[in-house]
Short mmCIF file of C-alpha atoms in Angstrom, two decimals:
data_model
loop_
_atom_site.label_atom_id
_atom_site.label_comp_id
_atom_site.label_asym_id
_atom_site.label_seq_id
_atom_site.Cartn_x
_atom_site.Cartn_y
_atom_site.Cartn_z
CA UNK A 1 0.00 0.00 0.00
CA UNK A 2 1.09 3.58 -0.60
CA UNK A 3 1.02 5.33 2.79
CA UNK A 4 -1.31 8.34 2.70
CA UNK A 5 0.13 11.14 4.82
CA UNK A 6 -3.35 12.22 5.85
CA UNK A 7 -4.02 8.81 7.41
CA UNK A 8 -0.51 8.56 8.89
CA UNK A 9 -1.10 11.91 10.63
CA UNK A 10 -4.67 11.06 11.59
CA UNK A 11 -3.77 7.83 13.37
CA UNK A 12 -0.66 9.15 15.14
CA UNK A 13 -2.22 12.44 16.29
CA UNK A 14 -5.38 10.67 17.41
CA UNK A 15 -3.41 8.02 19.29
CA UNK A 16 -1.39 10.66 21.14
CA UNK A 17 -4.55 12.60 22.03
CA UNK A 18 -6.30 9.49 23.30
CA UNK A 19 -3.25 8.35 25.25
CA UNK A 20 -2.90 11.80 26.82
CA UNK A 21 -6.51 11.73 27.99
CA UNK A 22 -6.16 8.21 29.41
CA UNK A 23 -3.00 9.35 31.23
CA UNK A 24 -4.83 12.36 32.66
CA UNK A 25 -7.86 10.36 33.72
CA UNK A 26 -5.68 7.65 35.24
CA UNK A 27 -3.95 10.23 37.44
CA UNK A 28 -7.32 11.73 38.35
CA UNK A 29 -8.71 8.32 39.31
CA UNK A 30 -5.77 7.35 41.48
CA UNK A 31 -5.91 10.80 43.05
CA UNK A 32 -9.60 10.34 43.83
CA UNK A 33 -9.08 6.79 45.06
CA UNK A 34 -6.72 8.15 47.68
CA UNK A 35 -9.39 10.65 48.72
CA UNK A 36 -7.46 13.70 47.56
CA UNK A 37 -7.98 16.47 45.11
CA UNK A 38 -4.37 17.37 44.57
CA UNK A 39 -4.09 17.61 40.76
CA UNK A 40 -3.08 21.09 39.70
CA UNK A 41 -6.12 22.53 37.83
CA UNK A 42 -3.77 24.13 35.34
CA UNK A 43 -2.25 20.74 34.54
CA UNK A 44 -5.66 19.12 34.11
CA UNK A 45 -6.78 21.96 31.84
CA UNK A 46 -3.59 21.83 29.80
CA UNK A 47 -3.79 18.03 29.40
CA UNK A 48 -7.48 18.13 28.43
CA UNK A 49 -6.88 20.94 25.95
CA UNK A 50 -3.80 19.15 24.64
CA UNK A 51 -5.76 15.95 24.14
CA UNK A 52 -8.54 17.86 22.38
CA UNK A 53 -6.05 19.73 20.19
CA UNK A 54 -4.33 16.51 19.12
CA UNK A 55 -7.68 14.87 18.35
CA UNK A 56 -8.85 17.95 16.45
CA UNK A 57 -5.63 17.98 14.42
CA UNK A 58 -6.21 14.31 13.63
CA UNK A 59 -9.78 15.07 12.59
CA UNK A 60 -8.52 17.84 10.31
CA UNK A 61 -5.98 15.46 8.77
CA UNK A 62 -8.75 12.94 8.11
CA UNK A 63 -10.58 15.48 5.94
CA UNK A 64 -7.50 15.79 3.75
CA UNK A 65 -7.91 12.12 2.89
CA UNK A 66 -11.38 12.56 1.41
CA UNK A 67 -12.07 13.23 -2.22
CA UNK A 68 -15.33 14.99 -1.31
CA UNK A 69 -14.83 16.35 2.23
CA UNK A 70 -18.06 18.37 2.00
CA UNK A 71 -19.97 15.09 2.21
CA UNK A 72 -18.10 13.86 5.31
CA UNK A 73 -21.31 14.13 7.34
CA UNK A 74 -22.65 11.13 5.47
CA UNK A 75 -19.91 8.89 6.77
CA UNK A 76 -21.60 7.87 10.02
CA UNK A 77 -24.49 6.17 8.22
CA UNK A 78 -23.26 2.58 7.98
CA UNK A 79 -22.10 2.10 11.57
CA UNK A 80 -23.73 -1.34 11.65
CA UNK A 81 -21.19 -2.76 9.18
CA UNK A 82 -18.30 -0.31 8.78
CA UNK A 83 -15.54 0.25 11.34
CA UNK A 84 -14.79 3.51 9.56
CA UNK A 85 -18.33 4.74 10.23
CA UNK A 86 -17.97 3.65 13.87
CA UNK A 87 -14.74 5.65 14.13
CA UNK A 88 -16.51 8.64 12.63
CA UNK A 89 -19.07 8.43 15.45
CA UNK A 90 -16.60 7.65 18.24
CA UNK A 91 -14.16 10.48 17.48
CA UNK A 92 -16.49 13.48 17.95
CA UNK A 93 -18.11 11.73 20.90
CA UNK A 94 -14.69 11.30 22.50
CA UNK A 95 -13.84 14.95 21.90
CA UNK A 96 -17.15 16.12 23.36
CA UNK A 97 -16.74 13.99 26.49
CA UNK A 98 -13.14 15.14 27.00
CA UNK A 99 -14.31 18.74 26.69
CA UNK A 100 -17.10 18.05 29.19
CA UNK A 101 -14.62 16.39 31.56
CA UNK A 102 -12.22 19.33 31.30
CA UNK A 103 -14.94 21.91 31.90
CA UNK A 104 -16.39 20.05 34.91
CA UNK A 105 -12.90 19.68 36.37
CA UNK A 106 -12.16 23.36 35.84
CA UNK A 107 -15.42 24.25 37.56
CA UNK A 108 -14.45 22.10 40.53
CA UNK A 109 -17.18 19.51 39.96
CA UNK A 110 -14.72 16.70 40.61
CA UNK A 111 -17.26 13.90 41.15
CA UNK A 112 -19.20 14.81 38.00
CA UNK A 113 -15.88 15.09 36.16
CA UNK A 114 -14.99 11.56 37.22
CA UNK A 115 -18.24 10.25 35.72
CA UNK A 116 -17.76 12.19 32.47
CA UNK A 117 -14.15 11.01 32.42
CA UNK A 118 -15.21 7.38 32.81
CA UNK A 119 -17.50 7.75 29.79
CA UNK A 120 -14.74 9.48 27.84
CA UNK A 121 -12.28 6.71 28.73
CA UNK A 122 -14.74 4.05 27.54
CA UNK A 123 -15.29 5.88 24.26
CA UNK A 124 -11.53 6.40 24.03
CA UNK A 125 -10.90 2.65 24.17
CA UNK A 126 -13.73 2.06 21.69
CA UNK A 127 -12.13 4.63 19.37
CA UNK A 128 -8.79 2.80 19.59
CA UNK A 129 -10.55 -0.44 18.67
CA UNK A 130 -12.40 1.22 15.76
CA UNK A 131 -9.20 2.74 14.37
CA UNK A 132 -7.34 -0.53 14.62
CA UNK A 133 -10.20 -2.61 13.24
CA UNK A 134 -10.45 -0.41 10.12
CA UNK A 135 -7.20 -2.08 9.09
CA UNK A 136 -7.40 -5.37 10.98
CA UNK A 137 -10.77 -6.31 9.43
CA UNK A 138 -9.39 -6.49 5.87
CA UNK A 139 -8.55 -10.16 5.76
CA UNK A 140 -6.63 -10.21 2.50
CA UNK A 141 -4.27 -7.53 3.78
CA UNK A 142 -2.61 -10.26 5.80
CA UNK A 143 -0.06 -7.92 7.42
CA UNK A 144 -2.94 -6.04 9.07
CA UNK A 145 -5.36 -8.88 9.69
CA UNK A 146 -4.28 -9.60 13.25
CA UNK A 147 -5.29 -8.62 16.80
CA UNK A 148 -1.76 -7.20 17.08
CA UNK A 149 -2.86 -4.34 14.83
CA UNK A 150 -5.44 -3.18 17.38
CA UNK A 151 -3.07 -3.82 20.28
CA UNK A 152 -0.33 -1.76 18.60
CA UNK A 153 -2.66 1.18 18.05
CA UNK A 154 -3.64 1.09 21.73
CA UNK A 155 -0.15 0.63 23.17
CA UNK A 156 1.59 3.08 20.84
CA UNK A 157 -1.11 5.68 21.53
CA UNK A 158 -0.78 5.18 25.28
CA UNK A 159 3.03 5.41 25.13
CA UNK A 160 2.83 8.61 23.11
CA UNK A 161 0.14 10.10 25.39
CA UNK A 162 1.98 9.19 28.59
CA UNK A 163 5.16 10.82 27.26
CA UNK A 164 3.14 13.95 26.49
CA UNK A 165 1.62 13.83 29.99
CA UNK A 166 5.12 13.55 31.49
CA UNK A 167 6.19 16.61 29.51
CA UNK A 168 3.15 18.60 30.67
CA UNK A 169 3.54 17.46 34.28
CA UNK A 170 7.20 18.48 34.28
CA UNK A 171 6.23 22.15 33.96
CA UNK A 172 2.71 22.28 35.41
CA UNK A 173 2.49 19.63 38.16
CA UNK A 174 5.96 18.32 39.02
CA UNK A 175 4.54 15.95 41.66
CA UNK A 176 3.19 13.78 38.85
CA UNK A 177 6.30 13.77 36.68
CA UNK A 178 8.03 10.72 38.14
CA UNK A 179 4.89 8.58 38.12
CA UNK A 180 4.10 9.54 34.53
CA UNK A 181 7.69 8.98 33.49
CA UNK A 182 7.69 5.45 34.87
CA UNK A 183 4.29 4.71 33.32
CA UNK A 184 5.52 6.05 29.96
CA UNK A 185 8.57 3.79 30.10
CA UNK A 186 6.39 0.77 30.90
CA UNK A 187 3.98 1.61 28.04
CA UNK A 188 6.94 2.11 25.75
CA UNK A 189 8.34 -1.32 26.63
CA UNK A 190 4.96 -2.99 26.10
CA UNK A 191 4.43 -1.17 22.80
CA UNK A 192 7.93 -2.15 21.62
CA UNK A 193 7.24 -5.79 22.45
CA UNK A 194 3.88 -5.78 20.68
CA UNK A 195 5.20 -3.94 17.62
CA UNK A 196 8.18 -6.30 17.43
CA UNK A 197 5.78 -9.23 17.62
CA UNK A 198 3.77 -7.90 14.67
CA UNK A 199 6.97 -7.27 12.65
CA UNK A 200 8.09 -10.82 13.30
CA UNK A 201 4.67 -12.19 12.40
CA UNK A 202 4.63 -10.23 9.16
CA UNK A 203 8.16 -11.28 8.22
CA UNK A 204 7.01 -14.90 8.19
CA UNK A 205 3.75 -14.35 6.31
CA UNK A 206 3.12 -16.36 3.18
CA UNK A 207 0.77 -14.56 0.77
CA UNK A 208 -2.36 -16.64 0.16
CA UNK A 209 -2.94 -15.13 -3.27
CA UNK A 210 -0.66 -15.69 -6.19
CA UNK A 211 -0.68 -14.94 -9.88
CA UNK A 212 -2.07 -18.46 -10.30
CA UNK A 213 -5.17 -17.76 -8.19
CA UNK A 214 -5.40 -14.21 -9.53
CA UNK A 215 -6.00 -15.31 -13.12
CA UNK A 216 -6.92 -18.92 -12.41
CA UNK A 217 -4.22 -20.60 -14.47
CA UNK A 218 -2.40 -23.52 -12.87
CA UNK A 219 1.16 -23.11 -14.06
CA UNK A 220 4.32 -22.28 -12.10
CA UNK A 221 5.56 -19.83 -14.74
CA UNK A 222 3.24 -16.91 -15.43
CA UNK A 223 4.54 -13.50 -16.44
CA UNK A 224 2.53 -10.38 -17.05
CA UNK A 225 3.08 -8.82 -20.45
CA UNK A 226 0.57 -5.96 -20.34
CA UNK A 227 -1.60 -4.44 -17.66
CA UNK A 228 -4.06 -2.70 -19.94
CA UNK A 229 -2.67 0.82 -19.57
CA UNK A 230 0.68 2.33 -20.47
CA UNK A 231 0.62 5.44 -18.29
CA UNK A 232 -0.49 3.99 -14.97
CA UNK A 233 -3.88 4.06 -13.33
CA UNK A 234 -5.51 4.49 -9.95
CA UNK A 235 -4.41 0.94 -9.23
CA UNK A 236 -0.74 1.69 -9.78
CA UNK A 237 -0.88 4.99 -7.90
CA UNK A 238 -2.82 3.91 -4.80
CA UNK A 239 -1.30 0.54 -4.01
CA UNK A 240 2.42 0.90 -4.78
CA UNK A 241 4.76 2.98 -2.59
CA UNK A 242 7.78 2.49 -4.83
CA UNK A 243 10.19 2.04 -1.94
CA UNK A 244 12.56 -0.90 -2.11
CA UNK A 245 13.24 -3.44 0.61
CA UNK A 246 16.33 -1.50 1.69
CA UNK A 247 14.35 1.69 2.29
CA UNK A 248 11.67 -0.22 4.19
CA UNK A 249 14.38 -1.74 6.39
CA UNK A 250 15.86 1.73 6.88
CA UNK A 251 12.53 3.12 8.02
CA UNK A 252 12.15 0.13 10.32
CA UNK A 253 15.47 0.85 12.02
CA UNK A 254 14.65 4.54 12.20
CA UNK A 255 11.34 4.01 13.95
CA UNK A 256 12.83 1.41 16.28
CA UNK A 257 15.34 4.04 17.36
CA UNK A 258 13.17 7.16 17.25
CA UNK A 259 9.90 5.76 18.57
CA UNK A 260 11.27 3.46 21.27
CA UNK A 261 14.97 3.65 22.18
CA UNK A 262 15.57 7.41 22.01
CA UNK A 263 12.39 8.43 23.88
CA UNK A 264 13.15 5.89 26.61
CA UNK A 265 16.64 7.36 27.02
CA UNK A 266 15.33 10.94 26.99
CA UNK A 267 12.63 10.07 29.55
CA UNK A 268 15.23 8.46 31.77
CA UNK A 269 17.38 11.60 31.44
CA UNK A 270 14.42 13.76 32.48
CA UNK A 271 13.83 15.41 29.10
CA UNK A 272 10.16 14.48 28.44
CA UNK A 273 9.40 17.27 25.96
CA UNK A 274 12.22 16.21 23.70
CA UNK A 275 11.18 12.60 24.24
CA UNK A 276 7.64 13.36 23.00
CA UNK A 277 8.81 15.17 19.87
CA UNK A 278 11.36 12.51 18.92
CA UNK A 279 8.82 9.79 19.64
CA UNK A 280 6.18 11.48 17.51
CA UNK A 281 8.59 11.62 14.58
CA UNK A 282 9.34 7.95 15.19
CA UNK A 283 5.64 7.11 15.29
CA UNK A 284 5.09 8.87 11.95
CA UNK A 285 7.76 6.59 10.50
CA UNK A 286 6.20 3.61 12.28
CA UNK A 287 2.81 4.34 10.74
CA UNK A 288 4.35 4.93 7.29
CA UNK A 289 5.95 1.51 7.59
CA UNK A 290 2.67 -0.03 8.78
CA UNK A 291 1.01 1.02 5.52
CA UNK A 292 3.99 0.35 3.27
CA UNK A 293 4.56 -3.20 4.45
CA UNK A 294 1.00 -4.29 3.60
CA UNK A 295 1.03 -6.07 0.25
CA UNK A 296 -2.31 -5.72 -1.48
CA UNK A 297 -3.30 -8.74 -3.60
CA UNK A 298 -4.48 -6.44 -6.39
CA UNK A 299 -0.80 -5.67 -7.04
CA UNK A 300 -0.54 -9.12 -8.64
CA UNK A 301 -2.46 -7.68 -11.59
CA UNK A 302 -0.07 -4.74 -11.98
CA UNK A 303 3.40 -6.27 -12.21
CA UNK A 304 4.44 -5.14 -15.69
CA UNK A 305 3.38 -2.23 -17.89
CA UNK A 306 4.15 -3.88 -21.20
CA UNK B 1 -32.71 -14.44 -6.46
CA UNK B 2 -31.09 -13.08 -9.57
CA UNK B 3 -27.36 -12.60 -9.84
CA UNK B 4 -26.37 -11.00 -13.10
CA UNK B 5 -22.81 -11.66 -14.15
CA UNK B 6 -20.37 -11.90 -17.00
CA UNK B 7 -18.74 -15.13 -18.06
CA UNK B 8 -15.51 -14.52 -19.96
CA UNK B 9 -14.10 -17.22 -22.18
CA UNK B 10 -10.31 -16.97 -22.07
CA UNK B 11 -10.15 -19.58 -24.79
CA UNK B 12 -11.82 -17.19 -27.21
CA UNK B 13 -10.60 -13.76 -26.10
CA UNK B 14 -8.09 -12.37 -28.60
CA UNK B 15 -7.14 -9.33 -26.53
CA UNK B 16 -8.47 -6.74 -28.97
CA UNK B 17 -9.65 -4.28 -26.25
CA UNK B 18 -12.99 -3.75 -28.02
CA UNK B 19 -14.73 -4.37 -24.67
CA UNK B 20 -12.53 -1.70 -23.07
CA UNK B 21 -13.29 0.98 -25.64
CA UNK B 22 -16.98 0.17 -25.94
CA UNK B 23 -17.30 0.20 -22.15
CA UNK B 24 -15.59 3.57 -21.95
CA UNK B 25 -17.68 4.92 -24.82
CA UNK B 26 -20.98 3.87 -23.29
CA UNK B 27 -20.24 4.70 -19.68
CA UNK B 28 -18.50 8.02 -20.14
CA UNK B 29 -21.71 9.40 -21.62
CA UNK B 30 -24.17 7.26 -19.66
CA UNK B 31 -25.41 7.58 -16.12
CA UNK B 32 -22.01 6.67 -14.71
CA UNK B 33 -20.20 9.31 -16.69
CA UNK B 34 -18.08 11.09 -17.30
CA UNK B 35 -15.16 8.72 -16.85
CA UNK B 36 -12.54 11.41 -16.78
CA UNK B 37 -9.14 11.19 -18.46
CA UNK B 38 -6.03 12.97 -17.28
CA UNK B 39 -3.53 14.11 -19.85
CA UNK B 40 -5.01 11.75 -22.47
CA UNK B 41 -2.75 12.86 -25.31
CA UNK B 42 0.31 13.80 -23.26
CA UNK B 43 3.28 12.04 -21.79
CA UNK B 44 1.63 10.19 -18.92
CA UNK B 45 -1.91 9.45 -20.01
CA UNK B 46 -4.25 8.18 -17.34
CA UNK B 47 -7.94 7.75 -16.95
CA UNK B 48 -10.86 6.01 -15.34
CA UNK B 49 -11.87 2.68 -16.81
CA UNK B 50 -14.32 0.01 -15.68
CA UNK B 51 -12.67 -2.69 -17.71
CA UNK B 52 -9.10 -3.46 -18.68
CA UNK B 53 -7.61 -6.23 -20.79
CA UNK B 54 -4.35 -7.56 -19.42
CA UNK B 55 -2.01 -10.02 -21.06
CA UNK B 56 -0.08 -12.82 -19.42
CA UNK B 57 2.42 -15.27 -20.78
CA UNK B 58 2.00 -18.75 -19.35
CA UNK B 59 4.90 -21.17 -19.57
CA UNK B 60 8.48 -20.76 -20.72
CA UNK B 61 9.77 -20.38 -24.25
CA UNK B 62 9.22 -22.24 -26.49
CA UNK B 63 6.27 -23.84 -24.73
CA UNK B 64 4.23 -20.72 -24.00
CA UNK B 65 0.68 -19.56 -24.28
CA UNK B 66 -0.56 -16.00 -24.35
CA UNK B 67 -3.57 -15.43 -22.14
CA UNK B 68 -5.56 -12.24 -22.64
CA UNK B 69 -7.37 -11.49 -19.46
CA UNK B 70 -10.24 -8.96 -19.36
CA UNK B 71 -10.65 -7.66 -15.82
CA UNK B 72 -13.55 -5.72 -14.36
CA UNK B 73 -15.66 -5.74 -11.20
CA UNK B 74 -16.68 -9.33 -10.47
CA UNK B 75 -19.93 -8.35 -8.67
CA UNK B 76 -19.07 -10.68 -5.79
CA UNK B 77 -21.93 -12.43 -4.08
CA UNK B 78 -20.22 -11.55 -0.77
CA UNK B 79 -18.55 -8.28 -1.74
CA UNK B 80 -15.94 -7.13 0.81
CA UNK B 81 -16.13 -3.57 -0.55
CA UNK B 82 -19.75 -3.03 0.48
CA UNK B 83 -19.81 -3.45 4.29
CA UNK B 84 -16.74 -1.23 4.77
CA UNK B 85 -18.31 1.78 3.03
CA UNK B 86 -19.09 4.33 5.76
CA UNK B 87 -21.80 6.17 3.82
CA UNK B 88 -23.68 3.35 2.14
CA UNK B 89 -22.67 4.67 -1.29
CA UNK B 90 -21.34 1.21 -2.16
CA UNK B 91 -24.20 -1.23 -2.26
CA UNK B 92 -25.25 -4.54 -3.73
CA UNK B 93 -28.68 -4.51 -5.35
CA UNK B 94 -31.00 -7.13 -3.92
CA UNK B 95 -32.97 -7.54 -7.15
CA UNK B 96 -30.13 -8.43 -9.51
CA UNK B 97 -26.94 -8.63 -7.44
CA UNK B 98 -25.17 -5.76 -9.22
CA UNK B 99 -22.65 -3.96 -6.99
CA UNK B 100 -23.01 -0.21 -7.53
CA UNK B 101 -21.65 3.06 -6.18
CA UNK B 102 -23.99 5.97 -5.55
CA UNK B 103 -21.84 8.84 -6.85
CA UNK B 104 -23.92 11.37 -4.92
CA UNK B 105 -23.14 9.72 -1.59
CA UNK B 106 -19.51 8.70 -2.13
CA UNK B 107 -17.04 10.77 -0.09
CA UNK B 108 -13.98 9.45 -1.93
CA UNK B 109 -12.31 7.88 1.12
CA UNK B 110 -11.01 4.98 -1.01
CA UNK B 111 -11.64 2.44 1.77
CA UNK B 112 -13.69 0.26 -0.62
CA UNK B 113 -10.79 0.14 -3.07
CA UNK B 114 -8.53 -1.02 -0.25
CA UNK B 115 -11.13 -3.65 0.62
CA UNK B 116 -11.30 -5.10 -2.92
CA UNK B 117 -8.67 -7.81 -3.50
CA UNK B 118 -9.13 -7.58 -7.27
CA UNK B 119 -8.38 -3.88 -7.76
CA UNK B 120 -11.69 -3.48 -9.56
CA UNK B 121 -12.42 0.03 -8.33
CA UNK B 122 -10.92 3.24 -9.63
CA UNK B 123 -11.21 6.72 -8.18
CA UNK B 124 -12.27 9.26 -10.77
CA UNK B 125 -9.62 11.98 -10.42
CA UNK B 126 -11.97 14.69 -11.68
CA UNK B 127 -15.10 13.83 -9.73
CA UNK B 128 -13.18 12.41 -6.74
CA UNK B 129 -15.64 9.57 -6.28
CA UNK B 130 -15.12 5.83 -6.62
CA UNK B 131 -16.20 4.24 -9.89
CA UNK B 132 -16.56 0.70 -11.08
CA UNK B 133 -18.33 -1.54 -13.58
CA UNK B 134 -22.11 -1.19 -13.41
CA UNK B 135 -22.83 -4.09 -15.78
CA UNK B 136 -24.32 -1.26 -17.87
CA UNK B 137 -27.26 -1.08 -15.49
CA UNK B 138 -28.50 1.90 -17.53
CA UNK B 139 -28.75 -0.22 -20.71
CA UNK B 140 -29.79 -3.71 -19.70
CA UNK B 141 -33.23 -2.60 -18.47
CA UNK B 142 -33.80 0.09 -21.10
CA UNK B 143 -37.06 -0.85 -22.84
CA UNK B 144 -36.38 1.80 -25.47
CA UNK B 145 -33.65 -0.48 -26.78
CA UNK B 146 -34.30 -3.55 -28.88
CA UNK B 147 -34.27 -6.66 -26.73
CA UNK B 148 -31.06 -7.94 -28.29
CA UNK B 149 -29.31 -4.69 -27.35
CA UNK B 150 -30.19 -4.92 -23.65
CA UNK B 151 -26.78 -6.26 -22.74
CA UNK B 152 -23.63 -4.64 -21.37
CA UNK B 153 -21.71 -2.69 -24.01
CA UNK B 154 -18.66 -4.93 -23.65
CA UNK B 155 -20.71 -8.04 -24.40
CA UNK B 156 -22.23 -6.49 -27.51
CA UNK B 157 -18.86 -5.26 -28.75
CA UNK B 158 -16.89 -8.50 -28.36
CA UNK B 159 -16.10 -9.70 -31.89
CA UNK B 160 -15.41 -13.27 -30.79
CA UNK B 161 -18.33 -13.62 -28.37
CA UNK B 162 -15.90 -14.24 -25.55
CA UNK B 163 -18.23 -12.45 -23.13
CA UNK B 164 -21.49 -13.98 -22.03
CA UNK B 165 -24.03 -12.15 -19.87
CA UNK B 166 -26.84 -13.54 -17.80
CA UNK B 167 -28.18 -14.75 -14.47
CA UNK B 168 -25.85 -17.27 -12.86
CA UNK B 169 -28.56 -18.27 -10.36
CA UNK B 170 -30.80 -19.53 -13.16
CA UNK B 171 -29.53 -23.06 -13.87
CA UNK B 172 -30.83 -22.96 -17.44
CA UNK B 173 -29.24 -19.64 -18.40
CA UNK B 174 -26.50 -19.51 -21.02
CA UNK B 175 -23.97 -18.40 -18.41
CA UNK B 176 -24.85 -21.14 -15.91
CA UNK B 177 -24.60 -23.81 -18.59
CA UNK B 178 -21.26 -22.40 -19.75
CA UNK B 179 -19.89 -22.37 -16.19
CA UNK B 180 -21.16 -25.88 -15.55
CA UNK B 181 -20.15 -27.53 -18.78
CA UNK B 182 -16.97 -25.65 -19.68
CA UNK B 183 -15.20 -25.51 -16.34
CA UNK B 184 -16.04 -21.94 -15.33
CA UNK B 185 -14.03 -20.73 -12.34
CA UNK B 186 -13.85 -17.75 -9.98
CA UNK B 187 -10.80 -15.56 -9.28
CA UNK B 188 -8.99 -15.71 -5.93
CA UNK B 189 -11.40 -18.17 -4.33
CA UNK B 190 -9.24 -18.08 -1.19
CA UNK B 191 -10.92 -14.91 0.11
CA UNK B 192 -14.47 -16.23 0.10
CA UNK B 193 -15.83 -13.33 -1.93
CA UNK B 194 -17.77 -15.65 -4.28
CA UNK B 195 -17.33 -13.59 -7.43
CA UNK B 196 -20.38 -13.67 -9.68
CA UNK B 197 -18.28 -13.22 -12.81
CA UNK B 198 -16.63 -16.41 -13.94
CA UNK B 199 -13.89 -17.24 -16.41
CA UNK B 200 -13.81 -20.17 -18.80
CA UNK B 201 -10.34 -21.71 -19.00
CA UNK B 202 -8.01 -21.92 -21.96
CA UNK B 203 -8.52 -25.25 -23.64
CA UNK B 204 -6.03 -26.85 -25.96
CA UNK B 205 -7.64 -27.60 -29.33
CA UNK B 206 -5.97 -30.68 -30.78
CA UNK B 207 -6.82 -32.67 -33.92
CA UNK B 208 -6.96 -36.27 -32.79
CA UNK B 209 -6.49 -38.64 -35.76
CA UNK B 210 -7.58 -42.25 -35.25
CA UNK B 211 -6.81 -45.21 -37.44
CA UNK B 212 -10.44 -45.68 -38.39
CA UNK B 213 -10.63 -42.05 -39.58
CA UNK B 214 -7.94 -42.76 -42.18
CA UNK B 215 -9.26 -46.15 -43.27
CA UNK B 216 -12.87 -47.16 -42.75
CA UNK B 217 -13.16 -50.47 -40.92
CA UNK B 218 -16.53 -50.99 -42.59
CA UNK B 219 -15.26 -50.13 -46.09
CA UNK B 220 -17.88 -51.68 -48.44
CA UNK B 221 -15.17 -52.68 -50.88
CA UNK B 222 -13.54 -54.79 -48.23
CA UNK B 223 -16.83 -56.12 -46.91
CA UNK B 224 -17.72 -57.19 -50.45
CA UNK B 225 -14.40 -58.94 -50.70
CA UNK B 226 -15.38 -61.13 -47.80
CA UNK B 227 -18.54 -62.38 -49.50
CA UNK B 228 -18.37 -65.89 -51.02
CA UNK B 229 -17.33 -65.64 -54.64
CA UNK B 230 -19.17 -67.76 -57.26
CA UNK B 231 -17.17 -70.71 -58.60
CA UNK B 232 -15.59 -70.21 -62.06
CA UNK B 233 -17.86 -72.84 -63.74
CA UNK B 234 -21.09 -71.24 -62.62
CA UNK B 235 -22.87 -68.80 -64.92
CA UNK B 236 -21.84 -65.24 -64.37
CA UNK B 237 -24.15 -62.26 -64.67
CA UNK B 238 -22.93 -61.73 -68.21
CA UNK B 239 -23.99 -65.28 -69.20
CA UNK B 240 -27.52 -64.60 -67.98
CA UNK B 241 -28.04 -61.21 -69.57
CA UNK B 242 -26.39 -61.75 -72.96
CA UNK B 243 -27.71 -64.07 -75.52
#
């Protein structure tokens, strides 16, 4: 698949925003469980606004993906069958509940905020599942058709959000910084393990489709001589990224370093802001690789121009 | 239940692209149109097509066969492109099984194209909506046309009659009989999409010469030779008839 930058940005920004909210709500819950109300209001406001801003940026990026963005309102219609439609419903709902949570917290309605936050957290998890399932439900994209896809979206989003929360806490509520830092490192380790597992799974995948099943001729030697168009088509533009195996491997090493190793080191050194920025760049590369490594079976029909 | 479909005979297709041009001609001015072209006379021509003819070489020289392979939407009985559509623009008609896109509802998110393993859908770069074969839904029911013309444009244009059109759920239809009796198969059966369109395989046409074709075993000359011959002293036919 050719990675679309709009979708790469959408999924990474959204994941960070969702992770940031879950980090904020987690701190709020543990704070409440200990019978205190010690979170700095300015930190809560900044984290809620940050989460909203990231989600809104993701929403904006999603519009760039559409051929007819003015009809985007139609895209919630088929929520019974389409994970994309479910995501379209979950995202604004998540943003509304986070806004409600932030406002209630700012107004000092801590109990009501906890309830709104619980709803927002539930929708947040549902949104993660929707985003992951958009890709995981396509069974012939074998690289994506795995529970690891959903797990990666959740863990990478949480790692990114916890790093952002650490960075915010460092300047606005230093009491939380250590706890967030440790949580971010744990999430980072889990995400690295899960992402490595999916890379290993995909490295051993055997494509179920072949040129033989594609045209239904049982012969070991089939070569395409013409694809029906000399100048390319939607099929050649949308499903080929043009990067060789070496470049894919390069991106893989880059995101392993930038999304996991470097942020962990920067967090350990007490530089969470830098860790978040480096990690976000790494996650962009990670998502690019996620799309690029998926081999669409339709490509079997577009192997040679003439 | 009706399931309209094409059956394409790879044994007969000569790869002339008449189906491609007739499809484009009909559909660019029909209800599905326009099928826009980008830079059609320039360096990198591109455009929207419902149907393409590809060519494959099977085997290794000198034992090779050229297979021309027309490829369009297969109107799957379980189409993976339909449930993923967030707006309902992609739909499968209950009455005849044709998979269609409502161009007024499509938001151009391309998710359906990702969800089609056959690459049968193309985004129109001018209209920014997804397009695909309609089985000429705007012709096949048109009572203003003569009955023999109520077929998809590609079927009518094919000079070798490599394309058959009909209801594959009717066991007596031309297409069902062709699938049944000539080994019709579906593409990429591994994904469970149950394509409605079928392909008839290449078949080797050989002249089989048997001994009895060269020399008749019931040759009357030989059979006569086996009959008992009259003895030389007996009267021959000439003795009886000449006096």
